[in-house]
XYZ file of C-alpha atoms in Angstrom:
685
model
C 90.921 197.523 39.044
C 87.648 199.193 38.259
C 85.936 201.673 40.648
C 82.376 201.381 41.748
C 80.167 203.096 44.347
C 77.247 201.764 46.241
C 75.420 204.871 47.634
C 72.485 204.431 50.016
C 70.007 207.102 51.198
C 68.309 206.044 54.431
C 65.159 204.038 54.238
C 62.297 206.082 55.329
C 59.281 204.843 57.378
C 56.269 204.474 55.190
C 53.997 205.987 57.740
C 53.528 209.385 56.252
C 54.609 211.887 53.640
C 58.184 213.087 53.312
C 59.128 216.631 54.476
C 62.044 219.056 53.952
C 63.796 217.853 57.027
C 64.252 214.423 55.424
C 65.438 216.115 52.218
C 68.019 218.350 53.862
C 69.292 215.682 56.209
C 69.846 212.918 53.769
C 68.238 212.799 50.225
C 69.412 216.078 48.632
C 73.113 215.632 49.691
C 73.031 212.019 48.572
C 71.540 212.978 45.194
C 74.145 215.730 44.721
C 76.951 213.206 45.396
C 75.536 210.601 43.103
C 74.981 212.999 40.282
C 78.468 214.311 40.634
C 79.815 210.722 40.565
C 77.794 209.947 37.465
C 78.938 213.245 35.752
C 82.541 211.944 36.319
C 81.622 208.674 34.544
C 81.634 206.500 37.764
C 79.691 203.245 38.012
C 77.070 203.859 40.745
C 74.175 202.027 42.296
C 71.951 204.550 44.180
C 69.529 202.637 46.345
C 66.911 203.376 48.905
C 63.268 202.574 49.790
C 60.624 202.635 52.406
C 61.054 200.812 55.820
C 57.624 199.166 56.206
C 57.968 197.090 59.361
C 58.659 199.776 62.022
C 56.355 200.230 64.972
C 55.328 203.652 63.631
C 53.576 201.739 60.886
C 51.385 199.952 63.280
C 50.770 203.067 65.257
C 49.648 204.829 62.059
C 47.425 201.856 61.178
C 45.634 202.035 64.419
C 45.145 205.756 64.212
C 43.686 205.576 60.644
C 41.688 202.426 61.266
C 43.287 200.430 58.437
C 45.780 197.591 58.204
C 49.582 198.126 58.318
C 49.731 196.929 54.687
C 47.302 199.531 53.583
C 49.385 202.164 55.311
C 52.641 201.203 53.587
C 51.018 200.763 50.207
C 49.474 204.212 50.415
C 52.709 206.088 51.589
C 55.116 204.066 49.432
C 53.353 205.206 46.342
C 53.202 208.858 47.570
C 56.834 208.901 48.695
C 58.111 207.256 45.489
C 56.271 209.703 43.331
C 57.362 212.799 45.297
C 60.996 211.730 45.037
C 60.681 211.165 41.297
C 58.952 214.585 40.818
C 61.677 216.317 42.863
C 64.440 214.752 40.794
C 66.043 212.422 43.226
C 67.792 210.015 40.915
C 67.520 206.661 42.580
C 68.505 203.572 40.448
C 65.907 201.830 42.538
C 63.423 202.927 45.226
C 62.465 199.710 46.834
C 60.430 198.558 49.811
C 60.981 196.119 52.745
C 57.628 194.445 52.347
C 58.894 192.769 49.020
C 59.499 188.908 49.181
C 63.128 189.593 48.073
C 63.758 191.691 51.229
C 61.959 189.040 53.494
C 64.027 186.243 52.172
C 67.342 188.222 52.239
C 66.843 189.268 55.797
C 66.001 185.784 56.884
C 68.992 184.450 55.129
C 71.161 186.933 57.029
C 69.573 185.876 60.343
C 69.748 182.183 59.697
C 73.401 182.420 58.499
C 74.432 184.208 61.765
C 72.287 181.899 63.806
C 73.967 178.749 62.248
C 77.363 180.255 63.016
C 76.321 180.652 66.666
C 76.578 184.458 66.131
C 73.525 185.176 68.365
C 73.030 184.732 72.012
C 69.688 183.195 73.036
C 68.358 184.772 76.227
C 65.293 184.831 78.170
C 64.675 188.189 79.723
C 62.007 190.321 81.179
C 60.395 192.702 78.726
C 57.731 195.344 79.147
C 54.174 193.867 78.618
C 50.837 195.717 78.361
C 48.349 193.820 80.429
C 45.414 195.905 79.023
C 46.455 195.377 75.337
C 47.765 191.865 76.215
C 50.891 192.167 74.193
C 54.685 192.621 74.617
C 55.641 196.240 73.753
C 58.156 197.078 71.118
C 60.568 199.986 72.010
C 58.364 202.532 70.159
C 55.222 201.483 72.090
C 56.830 202.661 75.213
C 57.224 206.370 76.141
C 58.769 207.826 79.216
C 61.165 210.478 80.478
C 64.666 210.583 79.040
C 67.255 210.018 81.613
C 69.604 212.363 79.841
C 67.559 215.462 78.927
C 64.331 214.812 80.823
C 62.199 214.858 77.761
C 58.864 213.312 78.873
C 58.108 211.912 75.498
C 61.212 209.826 74.782
C 60.710 206.544 73.042
C 61.975 203.173 74.320
C 64.789 203.070 71.758
C 65.767 206.756 71.337
C 65.091 210.248 72.692
C 64.254 212.378 69.626
C 65.070 215.552 71.590
C 68.697 214.850 72.483
C 69.309 211.975 70.127
C 70.459 209.568 72.859
C 69.939 205.865 72.066
C 67.961 204.187 74.897
C 66.607 201.006 75.981
C 63.110 200.799 77.449
C 64.423 199.928 80.903
C 66.332 203.283 80.986
C 63.155 205.366 80.693
C 61.682 206.977 83.777
C 57.942 206.676 84.353
C 57.300 204.453 81.323
C 53.832 203.961 79.955
C 52.307 202.116 76.947
C 51.283 204.100 73.926
C 48.555 201.447 73.310
C 46.637 201.777 76.517
C 48.373 204.490 78.472
C 48.860 202.050 81.336
C 52.082 201.351 83.108
C 53.714 198.284 81.616
C 54.783 195.297 83.710
C 57.773 192.917 83.213
C 57.202 189.465 81.722
C 59.632 186.788 80.586
C 60.182 186.243 76.877
C 62.964 184.678 74.786
C 64.861 186.602 72.083
C 68.173 186.480 70.124
C 70.746 189.006 70.857
C 73.796 190.156 68.742
C 76.722 190.118 71.245
C 77.965 193.596 70.542
C 80.025 193.480 73.752
C 82.098 190.658 72.401
C 82.389 192.291 68.999
C 83.555 195.660 70.428
C 87.262 195.255 69.594
C 86.387 194.612 65.917
C 83.925 197.476 65.835
C 86.519 199.764 67.465
C 89.169 198.847 64.949
C 86.770 199.567 62.154
C 85.552 202.905 63.528
C 89.108 203.940 64.470
C 90.264 203.418 60.853
C 87.896 206.186 59.731
C 89.086 209.300 61.546
C 88.266 211.238 58.360
C 84.614 210.887 59.058
C 82.645 214.033 59.982
C 83.231 215.118 63.541
C 79.590 214.613 64.561
C 79.644 210.953 63.257
C 83.098 209.912 64.546
C 82.329 211.564 67.954
C 78.987 209.862 68.460
C 80.581 206.515 67.600
C 83.423 206.988 70.067
C 80.999 207.999 72.724
C 79.108 204.760 72.284
C 82.301 202.710 72.320
C 83.593 204.501 75.286
C 80.389 203.564 77.249
C 80.867 200.028 76.232
C 78.636 198.100 73.691
C 75.897 195.893 75.098
C 74.173 192.966 73.544
C 71.199 194.030 71.478
C 68.071 191.891 70.706
C 67.659 191.276 67.062
C 64.096 189.849 67.480
C 60.943 191.330 68.820
C 57.533 190.080 70.013
C 55.288 191.536 67.408
C 52.845 190.442 64.747
C 53.919 192.833 62.045
C 57.283 192.239 60.484
C 59.592 189.548 58.984
C 59.046 186.206 60.702
C 62.167 184.773 62.587
C 63.304 181.863 60.432
C 63.736 179.278 63.120
C 61.466 176.774 64.739
C 59.182 177.714 67.659
C 59.241 181.385 67.147
C 55.546 182.178 66.550
C 54.721 185.727 67.384
C 58.275 186.908 66.854
C 59.758 189.051 64.052
C 63.156 190.447 63.153
C 64.168 193.679 64.887
C 63.563 196.487 62.481
C 67.076 197.822 62.891
C 68.460 194.344 61.990
C 66.517 193.989 58.782
C 66.056 197.580 57.677
C 69.798 198.166 56.681
C 69.742 194.866 54.903
C 67.037 196.620 52.785
C 69.920 198.332 50.926
C 71.116 194.871 49.892
C 67.660 193.587 48.940
C 67.014 196.878 47.073
C 70.107 196.249 45.049
C 68.689 192.757 44.238
C 65.250 194.368 43.384
C 67.011 196.771 40.962
C 68.825 194.040 39.136
C 65.580 191.901 39.045
C 63.821 194.782 37.430
C 66.563 195.350 34.905
C 67.447 191.733 34.077
C 64.893 189.485 35.641
C 67.456 188.032 37.982
C 69.481 189.416 40.970
C 72.702 187.995 39.563
C 75.575 190.409 40.149
C 74.433 191.922 43.442
C 77.536 190.661 45.178
C 79.713 193.058 43.178
C 78.068 195.872 44.925
C 78.240 194.495 48.350
C 81.178 191.982 48.693
C 84.910 192.480 48.491
C 86.645 191.618 45.106
C 90.168 191.432 43.798
C 88.870 192.869 40.434
C 86.744 195.675 41.565
C 87.187 198.471 44.170
C 83.715 199.355 45.467
C 82.975 201.934 48.065
C 79.906 201.826 50.294
C 78.619 205.301 51.311
C 75.514 205.762 53.620
C 73.704 209.085 53.642
C 71.650 209.458 56.792
C 70.326 211.785 59.549
C 72.119 212.062 62.861
C 69.489 209.955 64.646
C 70.555 206.858 62.632
C 74.372 207.154 63.107
C 74.666 204.266 65.638
C 72.682 201.840 63.500
C 74.786 202.505 60.319
C 78.167 202.887 61.955
C 77.963 200.230 64.638
C 75.015 197.801 64.506
C 74.838 197.225 60.617
C 78.773 196.965 60.264
C 78.609 194.483 63.181
C 75.861 192.542 61.405
C 78.089 192.464 58.298
C 81.077 191.279 60.351
C 78.839 188.452 61.853
C 78.189 187.192 58.362
C 81.936 186.721 57.801
C 84.737 188.787 56.251
C 83.392 189.076 52.649
C 80.952 192.018 53.044
C 82.100 195.592 52.445
C 81.838 197.869 55.475
C 80.741 201.488 54.980
C 83.547 203.640 53.709
C 81.894 206.814 54.922
C 78.676 207.876 56.666
C 78.215 211.599 56.026
C 75.406 212.129 58.460
C 73.709 215.513 58.796
C 72.253 217.194 61.851
C 68.563 218.285 61.938
C 66.879 221.090 60.019
C 64.347 223.145 62.006
C 61.399 225.090 60.668
C 60.410 228.728 61.386
C 61.919 228.653 64.935
C 60.656 225.289 65.900
C 61.512 221.668 65.473
C 59.884 219.925 62.530
C 57.292 217.558 63.835
C 55.264 215.234 61.860
C 52.814 214.528 64.712
C 52.185 218.200 65.138
C 52.134 218.832 61.386
C 54.845 221.384 61.749
C 56.454 220.661 58.374
C 56.688 221.532 54.786
C 55.603 218.455 52.992
C 57.238 217.667 49.696
C 54.117 216.562 47.758
C 52.348 219.832 48.836
C 55.286 221.923 47.903
C 55.433 220.436 44.396
C 51.718 221.076 43.906
C 51.707 224.590 45.260
C 55.041 225.850 43.891
C 55.184 224.121 40.502
C 58.447 223.919 38.559
C 60.464 225.220 41.532
C 62.230 221.896 42.490
C 65.581 223.537 41.973
C 64.717 226.531 44.174
C 64.084 224.178 47.114
C 67.114 222.026 46.317
C 69.199 225.213 46.274
C 67.881 226.573 49.589
C 68.059 223.217 51.399
C 71.686 222.849 50.262
C 72.681 226.385 51.100
C 71.223 225.894 54.563
C 72.231 222.166 55.011
C 72.779 221.093 58.592
C 76.237 219.662 57.874
C 77.838 220.424 61.135
C 75.025 221.708 63.327
C 71.248 222.089 63.240
C 70.022 224.674 60.751
C 66.697 226.409 60.014
C 64.388 226.784 57.080
C 62.265 229.884 56.840
C 60.052 230.922 54.044
C 61.471 234.441 54.107
C 65.014 233.034 53.669
C 63.629 230.880 50.832
C 62.247 233.951 49.114
C 65.416 236.004 49.658
C 67.662 233.328 48.265
C 65.509 232.782 45.189
C 65.192 236.499 44.458
C 68.651 237.789 45.395
C 70.716 234.766 44.281
C 69.059 232.504 41.839
C 67.206 235.311 40.046
C 69.656 238.237 40.565
C 72.925 236.331 40.160
C 72.583 233.054 38.353
C 69.560 233.787 36.154
C 70.565 237.312 35.535
C 74.062 236.286 34.113
C 72.612 233.562 31.826
C 69.812 235.866 30.544
C 72.246 238.759 29.750
C 74.668 236.420 27.990
C 71.861 235.036 25.792
C 70.094 238.246 25.097
C 73.391 240.059 24.085
C 74.326 237.151 21.946
C 71.205 237.447 19.971
C 71.410 241.282 19.892
C 75.029 241.511 18.738
C 76.010 238.106 17.346
C 72.937 236.830 15.400
C 72.088 234.221 18.018
C 75.192 232.101 17.614
C 78.634 231.610 19.224
C 80.888 234.290 17.824
C 84.659 233.766 17.055
C 87.191 234.360 19.745
C 89.649 237.258 18.985
C 92.602 238.771 20.681
C 92.539 238.249 24.533
C 93.245 240.922 27.129
C 94.805 240.369 30.483
C 91.341 240.615 32.092
C 90.083 237.833 29.678
C 92.966 235.561 30.608
C 92.398 236.104 34.351
C 88.748 235.370 33.842
C 89.472 232.159 31.916
C 92.011 231.088 34.617
C 89.232 231.434 37.315
C 86.898 229.539 34.967
C 89.378 226.666 34.904
C 89.953 226.680 38.756
C 86.304 226.758 39.923
C 85.058 223.288 38.687
C 88.119 221.647 40.381
C 87.328 223.370 43.659
C 83.661 222.376 43.430
C 84.680 218.704 42.752
C 87.033 218.722 45.800
C 84.224 220.005 47.929
C 81.805 217.303 46.806
C 84.460 214.555 47.215
C 84.722 215.643 50.796
C 80.938 215.831 51.356
C 81.019 219.611 51.754
C 77.872 220.401 49.710
C 77.270 223.916 50.991
C 80.834 224.902 50.089
C 80.352 223.213 46.572
C 77.126 225.292 46.073
C 78.798 228.549 47.098
C 81.529 227.869 44.534
C 78.877 227.234 41.945
C 77.483 230.669 42.622
C 80.953 232.156 42.421
C 81.053 230.876 38.744
C 77.795 232.811 38.010
C 79.282 235.778 39.817
C 82.371 235.427 37.636
C 80.061 235.709 34.530
C 78.318 238.731 35.974
C 81.548 240.492 36.758
C 82.956 239.733 33.403
C 80.070 241.389 31.613
C 79.905 244.279 33.932
C 83.577 245.021 33.532
C 83.844 244.494 29.747
C 80.456 246.376 29.089
C 79.738 245.008 25.596
C 76.728 247.254 25.258
C 79.183 250.238 25.271
C 81.977 248.493 23.295
C 79.602 247.641 20.447
C 79.536 251.307 19.426
C 83.231 251.244 18.527
C 84.599 247.678 18.328
C 82.220 244.899 17.190
C 85.102 242.370 16.958
C 85.952 242.870 20.640
C 82.225 242.212 21.495
C 82.538 238.907 19.630
C 85.369 237.966 22.029
C 83.451 239.153 25.053
C 80.317 237.222 24.281
C 82.357 234.013 23.325
C 83.859 233.951 26.711
C 80.507 234.809 28.507
C 78.839 231.907 26.691
C 81.747 229.524 27.595
C 81.165 230.499 31.253
C 77.465 229.670 30.786
C 78.270 226.335 29.236
C 80.522 225.573 32.254
C 77.733 226.633 34.618
C 75.396 224.051 32.895
C 77.878 221.142 33.544
C 78.680 222.035 37.200
C 75.058 222.875 38.108
C 73.826 219.399 37.288
C 74.422 217.811 40.675
C 72.832 220.771 42.553
C 70.153 222.092 40.052
C 69.454 219.304 37.677
C 66.243 220.771 36.086
C 67.973 224.128 35.439
C 71.092 222.551 34.195
C 69.059 220.606 31.608
C 67.307 223.742 30.486
C 70.582 225.584 30.172
C 72.067 222.668 28.120
C 69.178 222.693 25.839
C 69.417 226.461 25.367
C 73.116 226.280 24.627
C 72.843 223.046 22.475
C 75.280 221.541 24.923
C 74.919 217.689 24.679
C 77.733 215.202 25.480
C 80.051 217.227 27.701
C 80.823 215.741 31.109
C 82.373 216.870 34.369
C 85.892 216.193 33.075
C 85.134 218.892 30.424
C 84.322 221.505 33.036
C 86.785 224.326 33.140
C 87.477 224.300 29.416
C 86.923 227.458 27.446
C 85.944 225.687 24.150
C 82.827 223.803 25.198
C 80.894 225.689 22.522
C 81.890 225.851 18.944
C 81.994 228.956 16.800
C 78.753 229.278 14.841
C 76.835 227.040 17.299
C 73.209 228.249 17.658
C 72.028 229.700 20.951
C 68.355 229.281 21.905
C 66.132 232.235 22.558
C 66.310 233.925 26.070
C 63.911 232.828 28.769
C 63.936 233.266 32.527
C 65.512 230.299 34.341
C 64.115 231.577 37.737
C 61.294 233.973 38.485
C 60.857 236.304 41.443
C 58.654 235.036 44.293
C 56.272 237.601 45.595
C 55.394 238.332 49.227
C 51.824 237.067 48.799
C 53.192 233.470 47.978
C 55.347 233.532 51.023
C 52.670 234.855 53.283
C 50.306 232.056 52.133
C 52.848 229.309 53.057
C 53.631 230.895 56.435
C 49.935 231.207 57.202
C 49.355 227.592 56.185
C 51.996 226.513 58.648
C 50.445 228.422 61.516
C 46.866 227.225 60.637
C 48.046 223.650 60.679
C 49.744 224.241 64.057
C 46.641 225.782 65.447
C 44.402 222.871 64.068
C 46.807 220.391 65.565
C 46.670 222.067 68.953
C 42.901 222.086 68.822
C 42.875 218.405 67.914
C 45.108 217.506 70.793
C 43.405 219.621 73.276
C 42.058 217.264 76.071
C 38.714 217.467 77.724
C 38.936 219.326 81.058
C 39.381 217.005 84.099
C 36.206 216.131 85.941
C 35.763 218.125 89.175
C 35.548 216.405 92.530
C 32.451 214.136 93.084
C 29.472 215.860 94.792
C 26.357 214.343 96.415
C 22.975 214.507 94.734
C 21.762 216.857 97.439
C 24.499 219.354 96.462
C 23.345 219.229 92.796
C 19.698 219.600 93.854
C 20.502 222.860 95.403
C 21.026 224.342 91.986
C 17.851 225.894 90.335
C 18.557 225.567 86.490
C 15.995 227.349 84.294
C 15.268 228.485 80.783
C 14.907 232.138 80.186
C 14.245 234.363 77.218
C 16.432 237.450 76.554
C 14.383 240.547 76.113
C 17.150 243.210 75.873
C 20.929 243.066 75.368
C 23.628 245.716 75.404
C 27.380 246.132 75.944
C 28.679 247.069 79.316
C 30.580 250.448 79.055
C 34.424 250.249 79.489
C 34.317 246.422 79.104
C 35.167 244.492 75.971
C 33.910 241.167 77.521
C 30.665 241.909 79.300
C 27.159 241.899 77.914
C 24.220 242.934 79.969
C 20.902 241.062 79.526
C 17.316 241.604 80.629
C 15.972 238.044 80.971
C 12.414 236.886 81.252
C 12.577 234.114 83.944
C 8.770 233.386 83.953
C 8.194 235.280 87.238
C 9.802 238.612 86.532
C 12.528 240.262 84.477
C 16.119 240.019 85.867
C 19.452 241.424 84.967
C 22.325 239.008 84.146
C 25.791 240.007 83.135
C 27.807 237.542 81.119
C 31.418 237.664 79.738
C 30.603 236.600 76.202
C 30.895 239.786 74.225
C 33.794 238.362 72.109
C 31.636 235.581 70.920
C 28.065 237.194 70.543
C 26.737 240.570 69.679
C 23.890 242.128 71.713
C 21.702 242.101 68.545
C 22.010 238.425 67.866
C 21.162 237.451 71.476
C 17.822 239.263 71.607
C 14.917 236.740 71.610
C 17.273 233.734 72.395
C 16.347 231.217 74.991
C 19.248 230.434 77.415
C 20.011 228.168 80.307
C 20.884 230.027 83.480
C 21.289 229.458 87.207
C 18.341 231.104 88.867
C 19.289 230.939 92.473
C 22.815 232.101 92.411
C 23.432 234.857 94.943
C 23.605 238.366 93.364
C 27.130 239.786 92.787
C 28.451 243.162 91.666
C 30.384 243.247 88.357
C 31.853 246.501 87.300
C 29.474 248.413 89.524
C 26.321 246.538 88.267
C 24.419 243.804 89.923
C 24.007 240.438 88.193
C 21.250 238.109 89.254
C 22.181 234.728 87.745
C 24.688 233.005 85.441
C 24.127 232.070 81.750
C 25.589 228.647 80.945
C 27.756 228.054 77.905
C 29.718 225.183 76.415
C 33.289 225.819 75.457
C 34.738 224.082 72.288
C 38.318 223.117 71.705
C 39.219 226.498 70.087
C 37.764 228.390 72.932
C 34.568 229.385 71.144
C 31.305 229.305 73.141
C 27.925 227.827 72.297
C 24.560 228.422 74.008
C 22.942 225.655 75.861
C 19.349 225.757 74.472
C 16.343 223.405 74.540
C 15.818 221.782 71.119
C 12.445 223.414 70.827
C 11.047 226.598 72.336
C 9.645 226.251 75.925
C 8.017 228.583 78.233
C 10.218 231.056 80.030
C 10.959 229.821 83.546
C 10.954 226.160 82.574
C 13.009 224.262 85.117
C 15.772 221.802 84.197
C 15.801 218.552 86.227
């Protein structure tokens, strides 16, 4: 029986760029696992794509003033290119707007419908009377009943991760109009998860090997009791429900999005062969092939991949494979705060690739080393710099560079012959044989941080070997011994090239080229004869380079600038003050005056003192604008001021009036001036 793997990485909403949280939570570990399987010679289909029917798409379209199709076309192209440039090795990166996905999803729905697998039910749903439409879950925001987050969505709270229904939210309001929604009757089709619970429990219970966070969340859902969930929605953007009299209804995104893995497999085969023939071998049970289905996701999608999608596959009959494992990660935070696309608090992949070129493996390394495998983790630019300089440069790169430089210096740039071994040599070679096995075991069990640490132990083994044997000293008395030392050091480097490929694919390829290592696979790792005697070694070059403080400071400043700009953009206009009568307004005497003199007020960093020509006399006015204007730039300016404000003492000086200013979003002040010069004392009416 042959062994195959169908590996999926979560579909991502095509409503914006991809950031490092996405990479750490799903795509980097998925790619490491797939590259490892391929290095072992396994038959793998690695599929993913963009989810293009979610409500976030329509929200983005409204925000940008374009159509949903224009949104998904824009971001699909950007995300796909970013993944390719970063080295994520998908067999296919598909999209759910393709006809093959629409037809596949509709076939699923129609098959379950024809089997009486849905419950048709008329229920009350939230409706926005201002926007005149039913509200999908993501169009409803309210207070989470679990953690009191005031910005929880109608399907999930992104702060605590609790899956919700709109009815559970406290103080719900529509994101379309801001109004409080009303309940209105509508008909939808529900997957009866309550009746399917025994089968789901049996399935989940058979996978106690799943990560604790995954298994625990599933058990929590099952303990609370599964409830029917609507698989259709009242929307105009999405996949049309394939039965009669369902105008204005589409398939629920979490019904059709996981089916996107299946349609992506079809898309892959169509691109290769012009037909989707053979897709069943990746998704259906077979007596001739043993296929494992693995989902890589973030923790916010656990319930959909471990309960709802398996239940959908069960409803189709018993022929579909159910997920063998769902190694979900927790969340990655950024510089002490949660990553937020809406607040632009993120490191965007496409910008990283532009601003730090040829450093894909540095980011892959740092994200893996800090992977949120069991709990939330954090990315900081300082840690990024430290790991690059102290680990990739000082340990990994240093060993390879020394091995190659010394080979060219003492062995004419080729692999020297292996002579008599010492006990230290034998111990080193024994460790060399063990480490790839341990790395493989870690990857088989989805412990990618551990695997990466063991990879670095291999580089440390090389550094230790050179440091202990000191070929630069031995060459003075025993050139034959140096040949043995360099032979072993180069074999360690060759092993490093093989086991680095899943983690650091760009570096691994550079190292393979440098060592003229071509066909060796994972099964060869641990051997001490990967390189033949006399094999040419390329010239030395740096695999990694130090990252200076100025580069890091620029990235940190960019983050904080983006945060500040976002805060300014979202700053609301001050609320209107209580209504007054015209007679109250008429009491104010607003005038235009000309500033004759200006000076700072001693012992104050806020106050400026002005001598103002008001048309009748010269009056003194104090104003707290010293942080925005200098005395010199104010002389000669015309300003708007309140002329009949009662005098008041400020820091021992009398002020006779108030100069009016407009405050911008960022707190900066602007003068209120006539558009052309007028006479001093002109009244405002």
